[in-house]
Coordinates of C-alpha atoms in Angstrom, one line a residue:
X39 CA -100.4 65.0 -144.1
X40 CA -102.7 66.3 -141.4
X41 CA -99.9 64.8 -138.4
X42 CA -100.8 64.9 -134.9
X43 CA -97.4 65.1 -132.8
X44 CA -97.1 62.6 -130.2
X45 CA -98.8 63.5 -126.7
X46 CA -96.5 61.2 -124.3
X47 CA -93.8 59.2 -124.5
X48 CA -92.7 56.1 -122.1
X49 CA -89.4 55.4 -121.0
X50 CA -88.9 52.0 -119.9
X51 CA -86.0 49.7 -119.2
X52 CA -83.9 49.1 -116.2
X53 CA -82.7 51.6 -113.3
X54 CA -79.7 53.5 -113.8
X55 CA -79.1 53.6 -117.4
X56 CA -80.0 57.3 -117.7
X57 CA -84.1 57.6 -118.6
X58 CA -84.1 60.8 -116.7
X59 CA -81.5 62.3 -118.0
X60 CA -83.0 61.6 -121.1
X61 CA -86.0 63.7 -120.7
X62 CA -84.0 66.5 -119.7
X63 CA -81.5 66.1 -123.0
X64 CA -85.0 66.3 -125.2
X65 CA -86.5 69.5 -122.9
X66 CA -83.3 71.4 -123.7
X67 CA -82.6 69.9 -127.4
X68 CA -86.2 70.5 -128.0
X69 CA -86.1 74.2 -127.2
X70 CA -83.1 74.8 -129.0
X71 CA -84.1 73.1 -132.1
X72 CA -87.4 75.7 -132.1
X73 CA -85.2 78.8 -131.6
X74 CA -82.4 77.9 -134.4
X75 CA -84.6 76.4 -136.9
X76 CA -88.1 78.0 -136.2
X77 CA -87.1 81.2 -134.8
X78 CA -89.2 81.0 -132.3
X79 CA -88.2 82.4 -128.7
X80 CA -89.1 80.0 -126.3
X81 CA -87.4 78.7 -123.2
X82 CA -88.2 74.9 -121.7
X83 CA -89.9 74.4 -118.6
X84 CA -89.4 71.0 -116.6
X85 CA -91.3 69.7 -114.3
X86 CA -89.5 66.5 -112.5
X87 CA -92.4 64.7 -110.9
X88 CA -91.3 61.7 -108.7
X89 CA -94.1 59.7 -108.3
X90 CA -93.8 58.7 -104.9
X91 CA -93.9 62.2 -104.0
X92 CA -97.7 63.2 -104.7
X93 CA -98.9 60.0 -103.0
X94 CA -101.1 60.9 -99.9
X95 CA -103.1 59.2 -97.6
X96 CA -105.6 61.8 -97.2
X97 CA -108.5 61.1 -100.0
X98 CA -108.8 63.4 -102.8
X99 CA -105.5 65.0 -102.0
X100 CA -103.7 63.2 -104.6
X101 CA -106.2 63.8 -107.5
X102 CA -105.9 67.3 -106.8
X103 CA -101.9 67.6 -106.7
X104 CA -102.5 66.0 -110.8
X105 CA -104.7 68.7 -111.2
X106 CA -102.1 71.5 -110.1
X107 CA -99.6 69.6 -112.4
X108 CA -101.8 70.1 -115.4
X109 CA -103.0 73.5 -114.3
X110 CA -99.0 74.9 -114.0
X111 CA -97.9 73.2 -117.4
X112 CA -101.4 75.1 -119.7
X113 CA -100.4 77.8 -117.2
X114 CA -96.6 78.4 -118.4
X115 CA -97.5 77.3 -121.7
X116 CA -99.6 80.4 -121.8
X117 CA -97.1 82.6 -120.6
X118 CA -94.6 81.2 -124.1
X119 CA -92.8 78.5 -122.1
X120 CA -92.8 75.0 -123.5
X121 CA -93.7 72.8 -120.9
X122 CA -92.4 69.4 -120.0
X123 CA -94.4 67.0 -117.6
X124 CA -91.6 64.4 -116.7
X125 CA -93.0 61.2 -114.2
X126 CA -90.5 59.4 -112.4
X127 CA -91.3 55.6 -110.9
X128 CA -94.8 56.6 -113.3
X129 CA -95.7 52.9 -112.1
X130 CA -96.0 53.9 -108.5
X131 CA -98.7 56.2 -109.2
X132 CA -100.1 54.7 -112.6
X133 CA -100.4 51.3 -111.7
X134 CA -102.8 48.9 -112.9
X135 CA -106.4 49.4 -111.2
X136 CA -107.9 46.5 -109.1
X137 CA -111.8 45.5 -109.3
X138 CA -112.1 45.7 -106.1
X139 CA -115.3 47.8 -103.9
X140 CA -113.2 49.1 -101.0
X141 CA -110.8 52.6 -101.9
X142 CA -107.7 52.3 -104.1
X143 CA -105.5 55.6 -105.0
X144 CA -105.1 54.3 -108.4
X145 CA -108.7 53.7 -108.9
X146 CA -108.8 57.3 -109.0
X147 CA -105.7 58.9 -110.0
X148 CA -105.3 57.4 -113.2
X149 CA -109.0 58.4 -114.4
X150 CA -107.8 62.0 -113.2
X151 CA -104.6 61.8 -115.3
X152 CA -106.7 60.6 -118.6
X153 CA -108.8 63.2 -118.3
X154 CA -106.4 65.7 -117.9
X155 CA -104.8 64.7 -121.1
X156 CA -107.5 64.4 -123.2
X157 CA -110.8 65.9 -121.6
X158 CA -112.4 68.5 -122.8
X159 CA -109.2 71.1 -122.0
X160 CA -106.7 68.9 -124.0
X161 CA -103.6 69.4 -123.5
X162 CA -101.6 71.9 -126.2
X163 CA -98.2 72.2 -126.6
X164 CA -97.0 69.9 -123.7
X165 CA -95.1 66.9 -123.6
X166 CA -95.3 64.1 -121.0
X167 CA -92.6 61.7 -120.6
X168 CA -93.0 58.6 -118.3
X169 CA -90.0 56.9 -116.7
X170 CA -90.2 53.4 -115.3
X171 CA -88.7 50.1 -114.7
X172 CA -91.7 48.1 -114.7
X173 CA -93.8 49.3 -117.4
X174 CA -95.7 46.0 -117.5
X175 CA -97.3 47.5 -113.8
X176 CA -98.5 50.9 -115.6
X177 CA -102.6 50.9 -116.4
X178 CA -103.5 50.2 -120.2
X179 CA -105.6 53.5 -120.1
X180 CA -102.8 55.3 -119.9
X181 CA -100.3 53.4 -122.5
X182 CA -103.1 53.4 -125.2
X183 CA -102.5 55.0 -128.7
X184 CA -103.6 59.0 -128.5
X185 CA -102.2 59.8 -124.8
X186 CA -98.4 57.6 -124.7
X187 CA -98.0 57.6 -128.2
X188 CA -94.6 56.3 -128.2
X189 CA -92.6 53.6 -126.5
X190 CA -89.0 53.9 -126.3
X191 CA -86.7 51.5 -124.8
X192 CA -83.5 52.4 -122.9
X193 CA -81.5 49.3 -122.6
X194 CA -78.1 48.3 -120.5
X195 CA -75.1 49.6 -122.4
X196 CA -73.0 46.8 -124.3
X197 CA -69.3 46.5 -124.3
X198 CA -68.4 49.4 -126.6
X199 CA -71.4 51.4 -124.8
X200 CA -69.5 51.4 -121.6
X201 CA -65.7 52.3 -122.8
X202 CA -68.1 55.8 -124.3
X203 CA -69.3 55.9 -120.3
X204 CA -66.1 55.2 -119.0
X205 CA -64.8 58.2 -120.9
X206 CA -66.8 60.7 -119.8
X207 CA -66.2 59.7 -115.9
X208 CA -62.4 58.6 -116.9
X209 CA -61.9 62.5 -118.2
X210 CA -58.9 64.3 -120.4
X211 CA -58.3 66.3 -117.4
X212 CA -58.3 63.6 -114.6
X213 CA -55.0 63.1 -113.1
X214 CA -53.4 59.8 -114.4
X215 CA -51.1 57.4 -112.6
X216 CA -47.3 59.4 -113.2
X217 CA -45.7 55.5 -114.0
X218 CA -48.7 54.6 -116.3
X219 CA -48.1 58.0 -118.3
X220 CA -44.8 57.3 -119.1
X221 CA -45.1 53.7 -120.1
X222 CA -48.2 54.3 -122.6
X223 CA -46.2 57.8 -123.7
X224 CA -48.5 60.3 -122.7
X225 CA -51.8 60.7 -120.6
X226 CA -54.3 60.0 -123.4
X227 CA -52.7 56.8 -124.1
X228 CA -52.8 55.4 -120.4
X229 CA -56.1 57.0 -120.5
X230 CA -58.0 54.6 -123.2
X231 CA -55.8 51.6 -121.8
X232 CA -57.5 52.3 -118.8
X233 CA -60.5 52.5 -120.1
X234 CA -60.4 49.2 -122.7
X235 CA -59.0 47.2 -119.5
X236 CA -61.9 48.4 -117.4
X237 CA -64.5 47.8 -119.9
X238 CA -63.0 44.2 -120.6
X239 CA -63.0 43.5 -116.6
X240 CA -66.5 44.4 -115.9
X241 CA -67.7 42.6 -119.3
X242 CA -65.8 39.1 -118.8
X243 CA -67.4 36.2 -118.5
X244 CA -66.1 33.5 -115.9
X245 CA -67.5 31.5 -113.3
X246 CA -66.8 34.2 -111.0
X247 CA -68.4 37.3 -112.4
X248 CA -71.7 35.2 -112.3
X249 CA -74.4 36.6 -110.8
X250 CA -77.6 34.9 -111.9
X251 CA -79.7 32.1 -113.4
X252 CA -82.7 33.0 -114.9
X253 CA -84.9 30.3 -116.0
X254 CA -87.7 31.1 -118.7
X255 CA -91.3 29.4 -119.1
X256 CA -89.3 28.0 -122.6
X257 CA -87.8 25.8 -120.8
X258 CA -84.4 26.9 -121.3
X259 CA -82.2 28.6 -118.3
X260 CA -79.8 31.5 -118.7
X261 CA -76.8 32.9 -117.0
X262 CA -76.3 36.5 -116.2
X263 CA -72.9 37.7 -115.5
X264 CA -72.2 41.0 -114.0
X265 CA -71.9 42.5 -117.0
X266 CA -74.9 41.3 -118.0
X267 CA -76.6 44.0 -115.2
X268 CA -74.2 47.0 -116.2
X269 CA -75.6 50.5 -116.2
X270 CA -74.5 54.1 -116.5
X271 CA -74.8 54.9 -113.1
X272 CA -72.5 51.7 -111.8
X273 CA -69.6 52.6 -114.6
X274 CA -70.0 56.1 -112.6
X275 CA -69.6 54.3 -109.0
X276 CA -66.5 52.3 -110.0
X277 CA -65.4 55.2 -111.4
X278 CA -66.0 57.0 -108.1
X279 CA -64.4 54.5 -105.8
X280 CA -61.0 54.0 -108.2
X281 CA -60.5 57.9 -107.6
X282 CA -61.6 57.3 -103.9
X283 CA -58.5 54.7 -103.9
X284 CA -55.6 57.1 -106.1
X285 CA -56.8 59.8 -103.2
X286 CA -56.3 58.0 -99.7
X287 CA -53.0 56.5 -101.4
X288 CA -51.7 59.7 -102.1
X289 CA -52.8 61.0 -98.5
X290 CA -51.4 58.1 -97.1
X291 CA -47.9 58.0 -98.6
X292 CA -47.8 61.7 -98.7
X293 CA -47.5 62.1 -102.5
X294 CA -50.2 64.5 -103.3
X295 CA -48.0 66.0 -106.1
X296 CA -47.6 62.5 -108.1
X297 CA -51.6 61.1 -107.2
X298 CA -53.2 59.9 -109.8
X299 CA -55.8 57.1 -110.8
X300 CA -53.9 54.0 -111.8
X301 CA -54.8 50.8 -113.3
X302 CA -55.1 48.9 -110.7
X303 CA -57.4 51.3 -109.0
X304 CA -59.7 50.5 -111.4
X305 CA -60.0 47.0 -111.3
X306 CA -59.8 46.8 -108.0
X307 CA -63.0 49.3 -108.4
X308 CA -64.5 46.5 -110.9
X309 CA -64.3 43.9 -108.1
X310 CA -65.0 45.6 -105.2
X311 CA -68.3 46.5 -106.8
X312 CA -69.1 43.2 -107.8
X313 CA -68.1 41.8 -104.3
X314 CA -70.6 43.8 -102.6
X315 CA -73.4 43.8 -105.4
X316 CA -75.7 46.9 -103.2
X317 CA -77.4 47.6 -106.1
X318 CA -78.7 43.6 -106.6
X319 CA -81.6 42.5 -104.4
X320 CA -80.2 40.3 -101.6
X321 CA -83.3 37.9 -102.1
X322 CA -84.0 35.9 -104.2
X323 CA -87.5 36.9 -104.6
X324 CA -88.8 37.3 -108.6
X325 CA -90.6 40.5 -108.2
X326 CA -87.2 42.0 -106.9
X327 CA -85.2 40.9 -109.1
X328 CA -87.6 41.5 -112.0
X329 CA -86.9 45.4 -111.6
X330 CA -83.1 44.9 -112.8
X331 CA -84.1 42.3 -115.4
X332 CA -84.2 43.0 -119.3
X333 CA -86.5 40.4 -119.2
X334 CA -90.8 39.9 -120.3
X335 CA -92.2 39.1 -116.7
X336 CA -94.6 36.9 -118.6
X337 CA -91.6 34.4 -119.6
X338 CA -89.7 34.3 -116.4
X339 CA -90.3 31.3 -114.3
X340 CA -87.4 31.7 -111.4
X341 CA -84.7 33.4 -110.8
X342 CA -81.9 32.1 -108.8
X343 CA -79.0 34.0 -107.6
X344 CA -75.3 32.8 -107.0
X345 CA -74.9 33.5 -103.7
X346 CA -77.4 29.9 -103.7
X347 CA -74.4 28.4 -105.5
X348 CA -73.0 27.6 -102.4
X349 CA -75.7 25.5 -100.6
X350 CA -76.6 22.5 -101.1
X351 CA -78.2 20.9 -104.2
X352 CA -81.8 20.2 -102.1
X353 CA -81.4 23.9 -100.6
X354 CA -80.6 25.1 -103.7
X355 CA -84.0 23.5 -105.6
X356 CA -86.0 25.0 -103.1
X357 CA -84.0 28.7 -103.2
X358 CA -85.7 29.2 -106.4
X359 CA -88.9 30.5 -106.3
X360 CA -92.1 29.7 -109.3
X361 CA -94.6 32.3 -110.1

């Protein structure tokens, strides 16, 4: 069929539902995939490039850390490794370039990183994987057809997405509450209880688990409930701070023979994170708030967070902002 593989792929979607570990799941499935099926003995080679890192303020130093990047991947790719290029926060270093006369980083980088990819030493054998939460920010040099071949969204995990997270952090071997063992009749029972009454908590719907209004160029307005803004890596926190709890109980009563995560833990987990919502932008500024959304930036007209439930209904017109 004369196929050309895909150079690059995006990864876009919201923070903390796992787009890096993603790229390192395809480097390792990738290699192992060639060595069982195509024999060939090859080992991966991952390069985790944060894109805030190679930002400097002296000028040309930044082009030439892309160089080096390139350089290293043809190099190990030479020497039978198969390389992976993998660009975190891509936007920060890919943005969109500005027509303006005075010096801009990205009105140099991303000409580098274009020709890099596809000058007259193409790349062979390397993949590139971009990772960001505001793909709409990356330059349309670099997205076009022959360099970032493929788009892939990585969305916020639904109900039955989060009772799978919830059962890897919530894990066969975790000690369980000693009273909630014996009423489900054994640990794995208790276990999925735990984990179906967690999921149902952080995915309920009620005037208190609100978090948002988000109101579209459409004309129609939408309500986002906590839920709503889920992600791998805050199942992991709550996780995190219901063991936290089943520990400093146990220290504190002094039954570290009988501790064990409880039911209670968790849902007290559930609310304590939504209580203190770190990971939401404390603004109510659009461009914040537009990193967490699963929304177009295009169609979003204002966003208006709950805390502005409480003020009053002229305060509360002029909380939200209009781009």
């Amino acid at each position: 069929f004369q196929y050309s593989t895909p150079k690059g792929f995006l990864l876009y979607g919201p923070p903390g539902c796992g787009k890096t570990l993603i790229g390192k799941a395809t480097a390792y499935s990738l290699v192992q995939h060639l060595r069982e099926e195509e024999g060939l003995h090859v080992q991966e080679y991952f390069m985790h490039i944060k894109g805030p890192e190679i930002l400097n303020m002296w000028l040309g130093e930044t082009e030439r850390m892309v160089r080096e990047i390139f350089a290293q991947a043809r190099q190990k790719r030479k020497e039978g490794y198969l390389p992976f290029i993998f660009i975190d926060e891509a936007e920060s270093i890919l943005g969109t370039r500005r027509s303006m006369r005075s010096h801009n980083i990205t009105n140099t980088v991303v000409p580098m990183f274009c020709t890099e990819m596809d000058g007259i030493e193409s790349l062979q054998d390397v993949v590139i994987i971009l990772a960001s939460n505001r793909s709409d920010l990356i330059d349309p040099a670099i997205l076009r057809p022959g360099r970032i071949d493929r788009k892939i969204k990585v969305a916020r995990p639904d109900h039955e997405s989060a009772k799978d997270i919830f059962g890897l952090y919530l894990s066969e071997d975790l000690p369980l509450d000693p009273a909630a063992v014996s009423e489900h009749g054994s640990a794995e029972a208790a276990r999925l209880a735990f984990i179906e009454v967690a999921a149902r908590t952080l995915f309920a719907r009620t005037e208190e688990t609100k978090v948002l209004e988000v109101a579209l160029r459409s004309g129609r307005t939408e309500s986002l409930h906590f839920g709503d803004l889920a992600s791998g890596a805050l199942i992991d926190n709550i996780v995190q701070r219901a063991k936290e709890a089943a520990i400093k109980r146990a220290i504190a009563e002094n039954t570290i023979e009988q501790a064990g995560v409880s039911e209670a833990d968790l849902l007290e987990a559930v609310r304590a994170e939504y209580r203190e919502n770190e990971v939401f932008p404390p603004t109510d500024s659009v461009e914040d708030w537009l990193k967490l959304l699963d929304y177009d930036p295009e169609n979003v007209v204002r966003v208006q967070p709950k805390t502005a439930h409480s003020e009053r209904p002229r305060d509360r017109a002029a909380a939200g902002r209009v781009i």
